């Protein structure tokens, strides 16, 4: 469904991504892990067309998407959340999501239907009760849920989640993991998720790939990854989290 | 309360009609004083300019160069009318198209090529206005250079019908009604834009450009629309100014005042309300002219500055928000409703 070959991205002399190959098949939840500065967010930005890679191709449903603008990539069916949340602060939760319905699709509905649909998505993400709250007044957990809800509103076929669990308390974490699973199971959306909270990634991912200094060092099922020498080395000092 | 929700309340409609009716009665109330009406006429023109500036702000872009559109609109319309005999109603329209093209041009440069944001965009616009001024000064054969243009004809020539004379040269009253109609028209157009899909896109962009792009808003396209519409109305206001004052020269046409007045008006009245820039402008302009200049002939700007500081500190959202809160609380029988949040179009029907 989403496939990238030979992706490289340099910031000055720093290689944020070096010849990365990745493939996300339809219907899976794929984890993307790696220490800080490994290039995970950069990979998301490259997929979304925020940065143009210095080399490589990215194919979505068989078509090359490099060179497209972010908004076009969104309309083709890739949704994304930000590691540092970026809600429309002064708009209500409901309006935030309605914007996604109104602008993120090729054939958007009218305002009224958009609002109705947004409400259903809010219900799904557990934000219905807070629909009139201004986005800036939400808790972090709710802001992260809102990020996902707004991305869902654009009707993505694949969703890129950037650290949606980090910073949440244990109960919130459990809820978030449940929701992510439901997004795949009930809405049929493929998911690529970046996460530092190992327990969470290990639990929800069908496959995991590991980036380190911009290079892919491992890929496979969660249990394989935990045993991989290079991964353990990359996370040296953080080994205990496995 | 979301920005999509809510119909225009009958109260809002009544307020609107009342304000317009009052505005139409105003010449009678001031006893047709030519001086007062002249001040008001200028205020009306600058209100249109402020409103045009606020379109761009609603899309999150702050321009420090609206003098570029204002001055060019004035020049294009004046030259067409004088040198090519184009009737002013037509030349004003052409100057509007010219302003729109200028907006699209500079917008394309800033937003696509330069990817300029925030202060970089604001300052580029400042430079743009200065470049326009220098071009006009140096294009002597076409623009008459630094000497300026005299005897710019009024909107309509003097003519008589049924024993009545319409003299837009001398008579301030018909000018007042003309300019009021222009302001009203601009207001209705801007309101329509803000309450449409385009306006919603503006809102997203002004909140967070990256997020807007990620949820599918073509930020470049909408910013281009914003600066094009903004340029159009700014140029039209400049054109009306030229035909109203009959004289234009480069330093005046591209004066930094035309850049600052919209900023100040919008700060004063509040940028989140559509009526903010209008009333901000009217009140600033009239207070300065009728009160501060009387008190302090020299240095009345000082009082204006002090007033602005007070407003910014105590009413950061502009005084119109307070007025609206007050009116709403009166209409609700003392039950004040906060209007500071979601003040933008709350629905496709909302008025101001
Ligand atoms: N716009 C940029 N300009 C310059 N360098 C950048 C830019 N964005 C990222 N980098 C650098 O690229 C490297 C990869 O950053 P990236 O944000 O992709 O890491 P990450 O894997 O998401 O890390 P984290 O887990 O901390 O979020 C880092 O060294 C970072 O400093
Ligand atoms: Mg990151």
JSON list of N, CA and C in Angstrom, two decimals, chain B residues 225-266:
[
{"chain": "B", "resi": 225, "resn": "UNK", "atom": "N", "xyz": [-5.69, 33.68, -2.79]},
{"chain": "B", "resi": 225, "resn": "UNK", "atom": "CA", "xyz": [-7.03, 34.26, -2.88]},
{"chain": "B", "resi": 225, "resn": "UNK", "atom": "C", "xyz": [-7.14, 35.43, -1.92]},
{"chain": "B", "resi": 226, "resn": "UNK", "atom": "N", "xyz": [-6.64, 35.25, -0.69]},
{"chain": "B", "resi": 226, "resn": "UNK", "atom": "CA", "xyz": [-6.75, 36.31, 0.32]},
{"chain": "B", "resi": 226, "resn": "UNK", "atom": "C", "xyz": [-6.06, 37.58, -0.14]},
{"chain": "B", "resi": 227, "resn": "UNK", "atom": "N", "xyz": [-4.85, 37.45, -0.64]},
{"chain": "B", "resi": 227, "resn": "UNK", "atom": "CA", "xyz": [-4.11, 38.66, -0.99]},
{"chain": "B", "resi": 227, "resn": "UNK", "atom": "C", "xyz": [-4.68, 39.28, -2.27]},
{"chain": "B", "resi": 228, "resn": "UNK", "atom": "N", "xyz": [-5.28, 38.46, -3.13]},
{"chain": "B", "resi": 228, "resn": "UNK", "atom": "CA", "xyz": [-5.88, 39.00, -4.34]},
{"chain": "B", "resi": 228, "resn": "UNK", "atom": "C", "xyz": [-7.13, 39.83, -4.01]},
{"chain": "B", "resi": 229, "resn": "UNK", "atom": "N", "xyz": [-8.00, 39.26, -3.20]},
{"chain": "B", "resi": 229, "resn": "UNK", "atom": "CA", "xyz": [-9.21, 40.00, -2.81]},
{"chain": "B", "resi": 229, "resn": "UNK", "atom": "C", "xyz": [-8.84, 41.24, -2.02]},
{"chain": "B", "resi": 230, "resn": "UNK", "atom": "N", "xyz": [-7.86, 41.08, -1.14]},
{"chain": "B", "resi": 230, "resn": "UNK", "atom": "CA", "xyz": [-7.41, 42.20, -0.32]},
{"chain": "B", "resi": 230, "resn": "UNK", "atom": "C", "xyz": [-6.85, 43.32, -1.20]},
{"chain": "B", "resi": 231, "resn": "UNK", "atom": "N", "xyz": [-6.03, 42.94, -2.16]},
{"chain": "B", "resi": 231, "resn": "UNK", "atom": "CA", "xyz": [-5.46, 43.93, -3.07]},
{"chain": "B", "resi": 231, "resn": "UNK", "atom": "C", "xyz": [-6.53, 44.64, -3.87]},
{"chain": "B", "resi": 232, "resn": "UNK", "atom": "N", "xyz": [-7.53, 43.89, -4.27]},
{"chain": "B", "resi": 232, "resn": "UNK", "atom": "CA", "xyz": [-8.63, 44.48, -5.05]},
{"chain": "B", "resi": 232, "resn": "UNK", "atom": "C", "xyz": [-9.30, 45.61, -4.27]},
{"chain": "B", "resi": 233, "resn": "UNK", "atom": "N", "xyz": [-9.74, 45.31, -3.06]},
{"chain": "B", "resi": 233, "resn": "UNK", "atom": "CA", "xyz": [-10.47, 46.33, -2.31]},
{"chain": "B", "resi": 233, "resn": "UNK", "atom": "C", "xyz": [-9.57, 47.48, -1.86]},
{"chain": "B", "resi": 234, "resn": "UNK", "atom": "N", "xyz": [-8.31, 47.17, -1.56]},
{"chain": "B", "resi": 234, "resn": "UNK", "atom": "CA", "xyz": [-7.39, 48.24, -1.17]},
{"chain": "B", "resi": 234, "resn": "UNK", "atom": "C", "xyz": [-7.19, 49.20, -2.34]},
{"chain": "B", "resi": 235, "resn": "UNK", "atom": "N", "xyz": [-7.05, 48.64, -3.54]},
{"chain": "B", "resi": 235, "resn": "UNK", "atom": "CA", "xyz": [-6.87, 49.49, -4.71]},
{"chain": "B", "resi": 235, "resn": "UNK", "atom": "C", "xyz": [-8.13, 50.32, -4.97]},
{"chain": "B", "resi": 236, "resn": "UNK", "atom": "N", "xyz": [-9.29, 49.70, -4.81]},
{"chain": "B", "resi": 236, "resn": "UNK", "atom": "CA", "xyz": [-10.54, 50.45, -5.00]},
{"chain": "B", "resi": 236, "resn": "UNK", "atom": "C", "xyz": [-10.63, 51.60, -4.01]},
{"chain": "B", "resi": 237, "resn": "UNK", "atom": "N", "xyz": [-10.24, 51.34, -2.75]},
{"chain": "B", "resi": 237, "resn": "UNK", "atom": "CA", "xyz": [-10.31, 52.43, -1.78]},
{"chain": "B", "resi": 237, "resn": "UNK", "atom": "C", "xyz": [-9.37, 53.56, -2.18]},
{"chain": "B", "resi": 238, "resn": "UNK", "atom": "N", "xyz": [-8.19, 53.19, -2.68]},
{"chain": "B", "resi": 238, "resn": "UNK", "atom": "CA", "xyz": [-7.26, 54.22, -3.14]},
{"chain": "B", "resi": 238, "resn": "UNK", "atom": "C", "xyz": [-7.83, 55.02, -4.30]},
{"chain": "B", "resi": 239, "resn": "UNK", "atom": "N", "xyz": [-8.50, 54.31, -5.22]},
{"chain": "B", "resi": 239, "resn": "UNK", "atom": "CA", "xyz": [-9.09, 54.97, -6.37]},
{"chain": "B", "resi": 239, "resn": "UNK", "atom": "C", "xyz": [-10.16, 55.96, -5.92]},
{"chain": "B", "resi": 240, "resn": "UNK", "atom": "N", "xyz": [-11.00, 55.54, -5.00]},
{"chain": "B", "resi": 240, "resn": "UNK", "atom": "CA", "xyz": [-12.03, 56.46, -4.50]},
{"chain": "B", "resi": 240, "resn": "UNK", "atom": "C", "xyz": [-11.39, 57.67, -3.83]},
{"chain": "B", "resi": 241, "resn": "UNK", "atom": "N", "xyz": [-10.31, 57.40, -3.12]},
{"chain": "B", "resi": 241, "resn": "UNK", "atom": "CA", "xyz": [-9.61, 58.50, -2.47]},
{"chain": "B", "resi": 241, "resn": "UNK", "atom": "C", "xyz": [-9.13, 59.52, -3.50]},
{"chain": "B", "resi": 242, "resn": "UNK", "atom": "N", "xyz": [-8.55, 59.02, -4.59]},
{"chain": "B", "resi": 242, "resn": "UNK", "atom": "CA", "xyz": [-8.04, 59.93, -5.63]},
{"chain": "B", "resi": 242, "resn": "UNK", "atom": "C", "xyz": [-9.18, 60.75, -6.23]},
{"chain": "B", "resi": 243, "resn": "UNK", "atom": "N", "xyz": [-10.29, 60.08, -6.52]},
{"chain": "B", "resi": 243, "resn": "UNK", "atom": "CA", "xyz": [-11.40, 60.81, -7.16]},
{"chain": "B", "resi": 243, "resn": "UNK", "atom": "C", "xyz": [-12.14, 61.72, -6.18]},
{"chain": "B", "resi": 244, "resn": "UNK", "atom": "N", "xyz": [-11.93, 61.44, -4.90]},
{"chain": "B", "resi": 244, "resn": "UNK", "atom": "CA", "xyz": [-12.58, 62.31, -3.91]},
{"chain": "B", "resi": 244, "resn": "UNK", "atom": "C", "xyz": [-11.70, 63.52, -3.59]},
{"chain": "B", "resi": 245, "resn": "UNK", "atom": "N", "xyz": [-10.40, 63.32, -3.52]},
{"chain": "B", "resi": 245, "resn": "UNK", "atom": "CA", "xyz": [-9.53, 64.45, -3.14]},
{"chain": "B", "resi": 245, "resn": "UNK", "atom": "C", "xyz": [-8.97, 65.19, -4.36]},
{"chain": "B", "resi": 246, "resn": "UNK", "atom": "N", "xyz": [-9.09, 64.58, -5.55]},
{"chain": "B", "resi": 246, "resn": "UNK", "atom": "CA", "xyz": [-8.73, 65.22, -6.82]},
{"chain": "B", "resi": 246, "resn": "UNK", "atom": "C", "xyz": [-7.25, 65.47, -7.02]},
{"chain": "B", "resi": 247, "resn": "UNK", "atom": "N", "xyz": [-6.42, 65.05, -6.08]},
{"chain": "B", "resi": 247, "resn": "UNK", "atom": "CA", "xyz": [-5.00, 65.29, -6.24]},
{"chain": "B", "resi": 247, "resn": "UNK", "atom": "C", "xyz": [-4.22, 64.09, -5.71]},
{"chain": "B", "resi": 248, "resn": "UNK", "atom": "N", "xyz": [-3.14, 63.78, -6.40]},
{"chain": "B", "resi": 248, "resn": "UNK", "atom": "CA", "xyz": [-2.36, 62.62, -5.99]},
{"chain": "B", "resi": 248, "resn": "UNK", "atom": "C", "xyz": [-0.91, 62.83, -6.33]},
{"chain": "B", "resi": 249, "resn": "UNK", "atom": "N", "xyz": [-0.02, 62.52, -5.39]},
{"chain": "B", "resi": 249, "resn": "UNK", "atom": "CA", "xyz": [1.40, 62.52, -5.73]},
{"chain": "B", "resi": 249, "resn": "UNK", "atom": "C", "xyz": [2.04, 61.31, -5.05]},
{"chain": "B", "resi": 250, "resn": "UNK", "atom": "N", "xyz": [3.20, 60.87, -5.55]},
{"chain": "B", "resi": 250, "resn": "UNK", "atom": "CA", "xyz": [3.72, 59.57, -5.13]},
{"chain": "B", "resi": 250, "resn": "UNK", "atom": "C", "xyz": [3.90, 59.41, -3.62]},
{"chain": "B", "resi": 251, "resn": "UNK", "atom": "N", "xyz": [4.47, 60.43, -2.96]},
{"chain": "B", "resi": 251, "resn": "UNK", "atom": "CA", "xyz": [4.75, 60.27, -1.53]},
{"chain": "B", "resi": 251, "resn": "UNK", "atom": "C", "xyz": [3.46, 60.15, -0.74]},
{"chain": "B", "resi": 252, "resn": "UNK", "atom": "N", "xyz": [2.42, 60.80, -1.24]},
{"chain": "B", "resi": 252, "resn": "UNK", "atom": "CA", "xyz": [1.15, 60.73, -0.54]},
{"chain": "B", "resi": 252, "resn": "UNK", "atom": "C", "xyz": [0.43, 59.41, -0.86]},
{"chain": "B", "resi": 253, "resn": "UNK", "atom": "N", "xyz": [0.46, 59.06, -2.14]},
{"chain": "B", "resi": 253, "resn": "UNK", "atom": "CA", "xyz": [-0.23, 57.83, -2.55]},
{"chain": "B", "resi": 253, "resn": "UNK", "atom": "C", "xyz": [0.34, 56.61, -1.84]},
{"chain": "B", "resi": 254, "resn": "UNK", "atom": "N", "xyz": [1.67, 56.58, -1.69]},
{"chain": "B", "resi": 254, "resn": "UNK", "atom": "CA", "xyz": [2.31, 55.41, -1.09]},
{"chain": "B", "resi": 254, "resn": "UNK", "atom": "C", "xyz": [2.76, 55.71, 0.33]},
{"chain": "B", "resi": 255, "resn": "UNK", "atom": "N", "xyz": [2.11, 56.69, 0.98]},
{"chain": "B", "resi": 255, "resn": "UNK", "atom": "CA", "xyz": [2.49, 57.06, 2.33]},
{"chain": "B", "resi": 255, "resn": "UNK", "atom": "C", "xyz": [2.31, 55.88, 3.28]},
{"chain": "B", "resi": 256, "resn": "UNK", "atom": "N", "xyz": [3.18, 55.83, 4.25]},
{"chain": "B", "resi": 256, "resn": "UNK", "atom": "CA", "xyz": [3.13, 54.73, 5.21]},
{"chain": "B", "resi": 256, "resn": "UNK", "atom": "C", "xyz": [1.84, 54.79, 6.04]},
{"chain": "B", "resi": 257, "resn": "UNK", "atom": "N", "xyz": [1.16, 55.94, 5.99]},
{"chain": "B", "resi": 257, "resn": "UNK", "atom": "CA", "xyz": [-0.13, 56.05, 6.71]},
{"chain": "B", "resi": 257, "resn": "UNK", "atom": "C", "xyz": [-1.11, 55.01, 6.23]},
{"chain": "B", "resi": 258, "resn": "UNK", "atom": "N", "xyz": [-1.13, 54.77, 4.94]},
{"chain": "B", "resi": 258, "resn": "UNK", "atom": "CA", "xyz": [-2.11, 53.82, 4.38]},
{"chain": "B", "resi": 258, "resn": "UNK", "atom": "C", "xyz": [-1.80, 52.40, 4.82]},
{"chain": "B", "resi": 259, "resn": "UNK", "atom": "N", "xyz": [-0.57, 52.21, 5.26]},
{"chain": "B", "resi": 259, "resn": "UNK", "atom": "CA", "xyz": [-0.19, 50.92, 5.79]},
{"chain": "B", "resi": 259, "resn": "UNK", "atom": "C", "xyz": [-0.56, 50.84, 7.27]},
{"chain": "B", "resi": 260, "resn": "UNK", "atom": "N", "xyz": [-0.32, 51.95, 7.97]},
{"chain": "B", "resi": 260, "resn": "UNK", "atom": "CA", "xyz": [-0.50, 51.92, 9.42]},
{"chain": "B", "resi": 260, "resn": "UNK", "atom": "C", "xyz": [-1.96, 52.06, 9.86]},
{"chain": "B", "resi": 261, "resn": "UNK", "atom": "N", "xyz": [-2.71, 52.90, 9.13]},
{"chain": "B", "resi": 261, "resn": "UNK", "atom": "CA", "xyz": [-4.10, 53.12, 9.56]},
{"chain": "B", "resi": 261, "resn": "UNK", "atom": "C", "xyz": [-4.91, 51.82, 9.67]},
{"chain": "B", "resi": 262, "resn": "UNK", "atom": "N", "xyz": [-4.82, 50.93, 8.69]},
{"chain": "B", "resi": 262, "resn": "UNK", "atom": "CA", "xyz": [-5.56, 49.67, 8.84]},
{"chain": "B", "resi": 262, "resn": "UNK", "atom": "C", "xyz": [-5.11, 48.87, 10.05]},
{"chain": "B", "resi": 263, "resn": "UNK", "atom": "N", "xyz": [-3.80, 48.88, 10.30]},
{"chain": "B", "resi": 263, "resn": "UNK", "atom": "CA", "xyz": [-3.28, 48.13, 11.45]},
{"chain": "B", "resi": 263, "resn": "UNK", "atom": "C", "xyz": [-3.88, 48.69, 12.73]},
{"chain": "B", "resi": 264, "resn": "UNK", "atom": "N", "xyz": [-3.78, 50.01, 12.85]},
{"chain": "B", "resi": 264, "resn": "UNK", "atom": "CA", "xyz": [-4.25, 50.66, 14.06]},
{"chain": "B", "resi": 264, "resn": "UNK", "atom": "C", "xyz": [-5.77, 50.48, 14.22]},
{"chain": "B", "resi": 265, "resn": "UNK", "atom": "N", "xyz": [-6.49, 50.68, 13.13]},
{"chain": "B", "resi": 265, "resn": "UNK", "atom": "CA", "xyz": [-7.95, 50.54, 13.18]},
{"chain": "B", "resi": 265, "resn": "UNK", "atom": "C", "xyz": [-8.35, 49.15, 13.63]},
{"chain": "B", "resi": 266, "resn": "UNK", "atom": "N", "xyz": [-7.65, 48.15, 13.09]},
{"chain": "B", "resi": 266, "resn": "UNK", "atom": "CA", "xyz": [-8.03, 46.78, 13.40]},
{"chain": "B", "resi": 266, "resn": "UNK", "atom": "C", "xyz": [-7.68, 46.43, 14.83]}
]
